[in-house]
Tab-separated table of C-alpha atoms in Angstrom:
chain	number	residue	atom	x	y	z
A	1	UNK	CA	152.928	100.808	109.413
A	2	UNK	CA	155.774	98.257	109.396
A	3	UNK	CA	158.488	97.980	112.480
A	4	UNK	CA	160.420	101.569	111.620
A	5	UNK	CA	164.120	102.190	112.783
A	6	UNK	CA	167.227	104.582	111.918
A	7	UNK	CA	168.841	103.420	108.918
A	8	UNK	CA	171.639	105.663	109.135
A	9	UNK	CA	172.931	109.113	110.766
A	10	UNK	CA	174.729	111.932	109.026
A	11	UNK	CA	176.574	114.883	110.480
A	12	UNK	CA	177.624	117.856	108.596
A	13	UNK	CA	180.653	119.476	110.490
A	14	UNK	CA	180.726	122.189	107.964
A	15	UNK	CA	177.918	123.743	106.043
A	16	UNK	CA	177.637	122.370	102.595
A	17	UNK	CA	180.791	120.014	102.915
A	18	UNK	CA	180.671	116.351	102.780
A	19	UNK	CA	178.838	114.836	105.239
A	20	UNK	CA	180.054	112.380	107.506
A	21	UNK	CA	178.146	108.948	108.588
A	22	UNK	CA	177.690	107.823	111.982
A	23	UNK	CA	176.713	104.973	114.193
A	24	UNK	CA	175.230	107.385	117.224
A	25	UNK	CA	175.230	110.923	117.755
A	26	UNK	CA	174.162	113.571	120.750
A	27	UNK	CA	170.828	115.124	120.290
A	28	UNK	CA	171.222	118.993	121.477
A	29	UNK	CA	168.272	121.546	121.252
A	30	UNK	CA	169.737	123.040	118.151
A	31	UNK	CA	170.667	119.748	116.336
A	32	UNK	CA	172.791	116.978	116.464
A	33	UNK	CA	176.634	117.439	118.287
A	34	UNK	CA	179.282	118.625	115.679
A	35	UNK	CA	176.681	119.359	113.138
A	36	UNK	CA	176.969	122.627	111.175
A	37	UNK	CA	178.642	124.703	113.300
A	38	UNK	CA	181.078	125.866	111.181
A	39	UNK	CA	180.582	127.831	107.592
A	40	UNK	CA	181.832	129.797	105.244
A	41	UNK	CA	180.778	133.346	104.247
A	42	UNK	CA	181.925	135.510	101.333
A	43	UNK	CA	183.222	138.750	101.455
A	44	UNK	CA	179.824	140.499	102.534
A	45	UNK	CA	179.254	137.912	105.130
A	46	UNK	CA	176.488	135.900	103.491
A	47	UNK	CA	176.705	132.276	103.928
A	48	UNK	CA	178.389	130.596	101.249
A	49	UNK	CA	176.374	127.261	100.203
A	50	UNK	CA	176.171	124.238	97.483
A	51	UNK	CA	173.692	126.770	95.895
A	52	UNK	CA	176.413	128.981	94.645
A	53	UNK	CA	179.618	126.472	95.036
A	54	UNK	CA	178.523	122.720	94.294
A	55	UNK	CA	182.353	122.001	94.267
A	56	UNK	CA	181.670	122.428	98.299
A	57	UNK	CA	180.434	118.735	98.009
A	58	UNK	CA	183.858	117.412	97.286
A	59	UNK	CA	185.199	119.180	100.335
A	60	UNK	CA	185.812	116.983	103.652
A	61	UNK	CA	185.789	118.233	107.257
A	62	UNK	CA	186.726	115.814	109.782
A	63	UNK	CA	185.383	116.863	113.557
A	64	UNK	CA	188.439	116.755	115.966
A	65	UNK	CA	188.224	115.702	119.560
A	66	UNK	CA	188.689	119.200	120.918
A	67	UNK	CA	185.849	120.396	118.551
A	68	UNK	CA	188.337	121.715	115.989
A	69	UNK	CA	188.442	120.385	112.375
A	70	UNK	CA	190.661	119.044	109.704
A	71	UNK	CA	189.762	120.040	106.148
A	72	UNK	CA	190.660	118.149	103.102
A	73	UNK	CA	190.071	117.734	99.586
A	74	UNK	CA	191.814	116.363	96.420
A	75	UNK	CA	194.823	118.082	95.222
A	76	UNK	CA	195.192	119.899	98.444
A	77	UNK	CA	196.847	119.380	101.684
A	78	UNK	CA	194.851	118.757	104.487
A	79	UNK	CA	194.467	121.590	107.125
A	80	UNK	CA	193.815	121.421	110.755
A	81	UNK	CA	191.593	124.305	112.285
A	82	UNK	CA	191.442	124.825	115.659
A	83	UNK	CA	188.187	126.124	117.739
A	84	UNK	CA	188.560	130.221	117.517
A	85	UNK	CA	188.701	132.081	120.749
A	86	UNK	CA	185.379	134.104	121.020
A	87	UNK	CA	187.387	137.439	121.593
A	88	UNK	CA	185.366	139.099	118.695
A	89	UNK	CA	182.462	138.260	116.348
A	90	UNK	CA	181.759	138.901	112.559
A	91	UNK	CA	177.937	139.433	111.136
A	92	UNK	CA	176.738	137.008	108.824
A	93	UNK	CA	173.584	136.510	106.855
A	94	UNK	CA	172.168	133.469	106.255
A	95	UNK	CA	168.740	133.347	104.073
A	96	UNK	CA	168.359	136.774	105.143
A	97	UNK	CA	169.110	136.165	109.147
A	98	UNK	CA	171.478	137.959	110.889
A	99	UNK	CA	173.507	136.715	113.326
A	100	UNK	CA	176.826	137.116	114.909
A	101	UNK	CA	179.312	134.365	114.568
A	102	UNK	CA	183.400	133.874	115.453
A	103	UNK	CA	186.064	134.012	112.952
A	104	UNK	CA	188.512	131.083	112.418
A	105	UNK	CA	192.329	131.440	111.905
A	106	UNK	CA	193.734	133.539	108.865
A	107	UNK	CA	195.033	130.006	107.627
A	108	UNK	CA	191.923	128.741	107.432
A	109	UNK	CA	190.458	131.519	105.227
A	110	UNK	CA	193.112	130.934	102.743
A	111	UNK	CA	192.689	127.265	102.403
A	112	UNK	CA	189.018	127.708	101.616
A	113	UNK	CA	189.629	130.822	99.527
A	114	UNK	CA	192.387	128.674	97.685
A	115	UNK	CA	190.006	125.762	97.261
A	116	UNK	CA	187.080	127.805	95.658
A	117	UNK	CA	188.969	130.725	93.686
A	118	UNK	CA	187.609	133.298	95.539
A	119	UNK	CA	187.570	135.210	98.775
A	120	UNK	CA	185.987	133.486	101.799
A	121	UNK	CA	186.250	133.420	105.309
A	122	UNK	CA	185.492	130.016	107.841
A	123	UNK	CA	183.365	131.324	110.573
A	124	UNK	CA	182.498	128.969	113.793
A	125	UNK	CA	178.849	129.494	116.167
A	126	UNK	CA	179.974	129.734	119.225
A	127	UNK	CA	176.897	129.426	121.275
A	128	UNK	CA	173.816	128.124	119.205
A	129	UNK	CA	171.622	128.292	122.713
A	130	UNK	CA	171.404	132.384	121.857
A	131	UNK	CA	172.784	133.043	118.030
A	132	UNK	CA	170.147	131.844	115.817
A	133	UNK	CA	166.304	131.224	116.735
A	134	UNK	CA	164.386	128.807	114.530
A	135	UNK	CA	161.751	130.715	112.126
A	136	UNK	CA	159.466	132.212	114.588
A	137	UNK	CA	156.352	131.119	112.207
A	138	UNK	CA	157.490	127.340	112.648
A	139	UNK	CA	159.039	127.402	116.417
A	140	UNK	CA	157.950	127.419	120.077
A	141	UNK	CA	159.583	129.971	122.341
A	142	UNK	CA	163.099	129.682	122.641
A	143	UNK	CA	164.287	127.405	120.107
A	144	UNK	CA	167.661	127.886	118.262
A	145	UNK	CA	169.325	126.018	115.537
A	146	UNK	CA	173.217	125.878	113.987
A	147	UNK	CA	173.826	126.823	110.584
A	148	UNK	CA	171.399	124.302	109.145
A	149	UNK	CA	168.975	125.714	106.713
A	150	UNK	CA	166.268	126.555	108.850
A	151	UNK	CA	165.597	123.393	111.432
A	152	UNK	CA	167.889	121.267	113.721
A	153	UNK	CA	167.518	118.049	111.805
A	154	UNK	CA	165.950	116.717	108.756
A	155	UNK	CA	164.441	113.124	108.723
A	156	UNK	CA	163.748	111.214	105.498
A	157	UNK	CA	162.791	107.707	104.693
A	158	UNK	CA	163.821	105.111	102.725
A	159	UNK	CA	160.778	104.110	101.582
A	160	UNK	CA	159.853	107.786	99.852
A	161	UNK	CA	163.339	107.314	98.007
A	162	UNK	CA	162.321	104.020	96.410
A	163	UNK	CA	158.804	105.702	95.586
A	164	UNK	CA	160.706	108.802	94.335
A	165	UNK	CA	163.323	106.732	91.990
A	166	UNK	CA	160.683	104.623	90.525
A	167	UNK	CA	159.007	107.899	89.152
A	168	UNK	CA	162.000	109.527	87.976
A	169	UNK	CA	162.502	105.913	85.887
A	170	UNK	CA	159.095	106.867	84.421
A	171	UNK	CA	160.318	109.977	83.195
A	172	UNK	CA	162.025	112.215	81.115
A	173	UNK	CA	165.130	112.422	82.989
A	174	UNK	CA	165.558	108.553	83.679
A	175	UNK	CA	169.074	108.349	82.766
A	176	UNK	CA	169.836	110.558	86.330
A	177	UNK	CA	168.483	107.753	88.461
A	178	UNK	CA	168.232	106.380	90.635
A	179	UNK	CA	169.317	109.067	93.220
A	180	UNK	CA	171.373	108.211	96.271
A	181	UNK	CA	170.013	109.808	99.536
A	182	UNK	CA	173.102	111.724	100.035
A	183	UNK	CA	171.494	114.409	97.103
A	184	UNK	CA	168.713	115.150	100.123
A	185	UNK	CA	171.577	115.694	103.182
A	186	UNK	CA	169.412	114.639	106.016
A	187	UNK	CA	170.284	113.850	109.373
A	188	UNK	CA	168.451	111.095	109.625
A	189	UNK	CA	167.127	108.318	107.262
A	190	UNK	CA	164.302	105.854	108.730
A	191	UNK	CA	163.846	102.478	107.247
A	192	UNK	CA	160.565	100.337	107.636
A	193	UNK	CA	158.005	102.885	107.155
A	194	UNK	CA	155.476	103.154	103.919
A	195	UNK	CA	156.312	105.570	101.000
A	196	UNK	CA	155.676	109.222	102.398
A	197	UNK	CA	154.861	108.145	105.654
A	198	UNK	CA	156.452	110.985	106.914
A	199	UNK	CA	154.037	113.345	105.581
A	200	UNK	CA	151.709	112.844	108.424
A	201	UNK	CA	154.205	112.816	110.909
A	202	UNK	CA	153.720	115.461	113.617
A	203	UNK	CA	155.288	114.167	117.020
A	204	UNK	CA	157.549	111.025	117.059
A	205	UNK	CA	160.257	109.523	118.932
A	206	UNK	CA	163.331	108.332	117.844
A	207	UNK	CA	165.222	106.253	120.466
A	208	UNK	CA	164.985	108.064	123.566
A	209	UNK	CA	164.437	111.480	122.147
A	210	UNK	CA	161.263	113.082	120.972
A	211	UNK	CA	161.111	115.396	118.492
A	212	UNK	CA	158.214	117.553	116.895
A	213	UNK	CA	157.636	118.214	113.267
A	214	UNK	CA	158.176	121.719	112.668
A	215	UNK	CA	157.405	121.388	108.367
A	216	UNK	CA	157.952	119.561	105.606
A	217	UNK	CA	161.165	120.441	103.700
A	218	UNK	CA	161.158	122.182	100.424
A	219	UNK	CA	164.034	121.419	98.286
A	220	UNK	CA	166.654	123.438	96.301
A	221	UNK	CA	169.058	123.224	93.614
A	222	UNK	CA	171.246	121.185	95.837
A	223	UNK	CA	169.396	117.992	95.461
A	224	UNK	CA	170.469	118.198	91.767
A	225	UNK	CA	174.388	118.195	92.775
A	226	UNK	CA	175.990	115.017	92.573
A	227	UNK	CA	177.689	115.005	95.652
A	228	UNK	CA	180.496	112.911	94.394
A	229	UNK	CA	181.098	114.761	91.166
A	230	UNK	CA	179.570	118.154	91.761
A	231	UNK	CA	178.262	118.104	88.605
A	232	UNK	CA	174.308	118.955	88.196
A	233	UNK	CA	171.268	117.466	86.497
A	234	UNK	CA	167.602	118.031	86.419
A	235	UNK	CA	166.698	115.566	88.996
A	236	UNK	CA	164.956	115.121	91.409
A	237	UNK	CA	163.225	118.529	91.101
A	238	UNK	CA	162.038	117.835	88.054
A	239	UNK	CA	159.871	114.867	88.832
A	240	UNK	CA	159.394	116.511	92.603
A	241	UNK	CA	157.679	119.619	90.521
A	242	UNK	CA	155.667	117.176	88.734
A	243	UNK	CA	154.422	114.724	91.605
A	244	UNK	CA	155.419	116.539	95.217
A	245	UNK	CA	154.343	120.337	95.243
A	246	UNK	CA	153.053	121.608	98.316
A	247	UNK	CA	152.083	125.113	97.357
A	248	UNK	CA	155.232	126.829	96.260
A	249	UNK	CA	157.282	124.323	97.374
A	250	UNK	CA	159.076	120.733	96.259
A	251	UNK	CA	159.029	118.753	98.989
A	252	UNK	CA	160.921	115.596	100.292
A	253	UNK	CA	161.443	115.051	104.009
A	254	UNK	CA	160.156	116.620	107.482
A	255	UNK	CA	162.223	118.989	109.550
A	256	UNK	CA	162.442	118.018	112.865
A	257	UNK	CA	162.797	120.064	116.411
A	258	UNK	CA	163.990	118.339	119.642
A	259	UNK	CA	161.622	118.071	122.513
A	260	UNK	CA	164.179	116.155	124.856
A	261	UNK	CA	168.070	115.629	124.906
A	262	UNK	CA	169.618	112.168	124.297
A	263	UNK	CA	171.402	110.070	121.877
A	264	UNK	CA	170.421	108.296	118.808
A	265	UNK	CA	171.701	105.162	117.417
A	266	UNK	CA	171.280	103.391	114.160
A	267	UNK	CA	168.952	100.622	114.873
A	268	UNK	CA	166.756	102.844	117.507
A	269	UNK	CA	163.000	102.266	117.015
A	270	UNK	CA	161.154	105.169	115.269
A	271	UNK	CA	157.862	105.489	117.149
A	272	UNK	CA	154.781	108.102	115.921
A	273	UNK	CA	153.706	109.764	118.808
A	274	UNK	CA	151.350	112.189	117.248
A	275	UNK	CA	149.874	112.513	113.651
A	276	UNK	CA	149.178	115.668	111.935
A	277	UNK	CA	148.071	117.045	108.610
A	278	UNK	CA	148.798	116.478	105.126
A	279	UNK	CA	148.636	118.603	102.063
A	280	UNK	CA	145.472	120.139	100.783
A	281	UNK	CA	143.449	119.040	98.011
A	282	UNK	CA	144.667	121.770	95.916
A	283	UNK	CA	148.338	120.628	96.003
A	284	UNK	CA	150.077	117.737	94.428
A	285	UNK	CA	150.637	114.431	95.789
A	286	UNK	CA	151.331	111.424	95.016
A	287	UNK	CA	148.399	109.107	96.411
A	288	UNK	CA	145.649	110.447	97.794
A	289	UNK	CA	145.887	113.329	100.362
A	290	UNK	CA	144.902	112.696	103.874
A	291	UNK	CA	143.941	114.839	106.934
A	292	UNK	CA	144.417	118.600	107.543
A	293	UNK	CA	145.964	120.633	105.708
A	294	UNK	CA	149.363	122.096	106.533
A	295	UNK	CA	150.690	125.211	105.051
A	296	UNK	CA	154.298	125.663	103.783
A	297	UNK	CA	154.611	129.146	104.257
């Protein structure tokens, strides 16, 4: 492998809102500091994402020094939200998992509801160390996560995106490409690898922080959402279904769990400390499958 390094770092202060690029980020056991500690829920307590509301891609959340937020969107006045006092909690359903969260002020609910034209509430994950465990099928004891889909961080590589875009260019929906990396909403983007090198990573260091690879990342309809317009297309799912189907999942990127704390920075070296398996011969891959099979569940 060529010299691999962090190309970019991304935070998502409110789940499903626009991402923010950062030069550096503190790595906590449950994810990057300030990442996905807030989310919207519907009237039934279910977390709202771009799957149902692609317009969330156009809403911005700027983190404030005190942990609060400044929410903004085109055509609406910005609003500042303070971190709510944990005087009471509300139950939230995130992908079938029930956790307790702290509701934000009524003004936050009103702003978000008016933006989406539906009844939603903004909630805060006050203590990610205890509120939400990582999927036990892929977790070590005590591992927790914020409002991320399932795991503390997602890593992707620029070489794999280039390879995917080449395949899109040869396919039925070539006009939709090339796709930018923000379609995949990664935490860390790594440059200087071969395409699909991340398929074989099992443990790696990013600067001073060590991570384990929990599982490959199965992709959903959010990846077909243009993060600048909220319009939806067919790619990349059409091409992933033809070339990157692992069992029942369409895969791009790897989910990471931190094993140590520290700070990661753009330009940090990325070193593979341990290699794991790849897909079995019965799965569809670009190139030849190598190594022991890893079930996606």
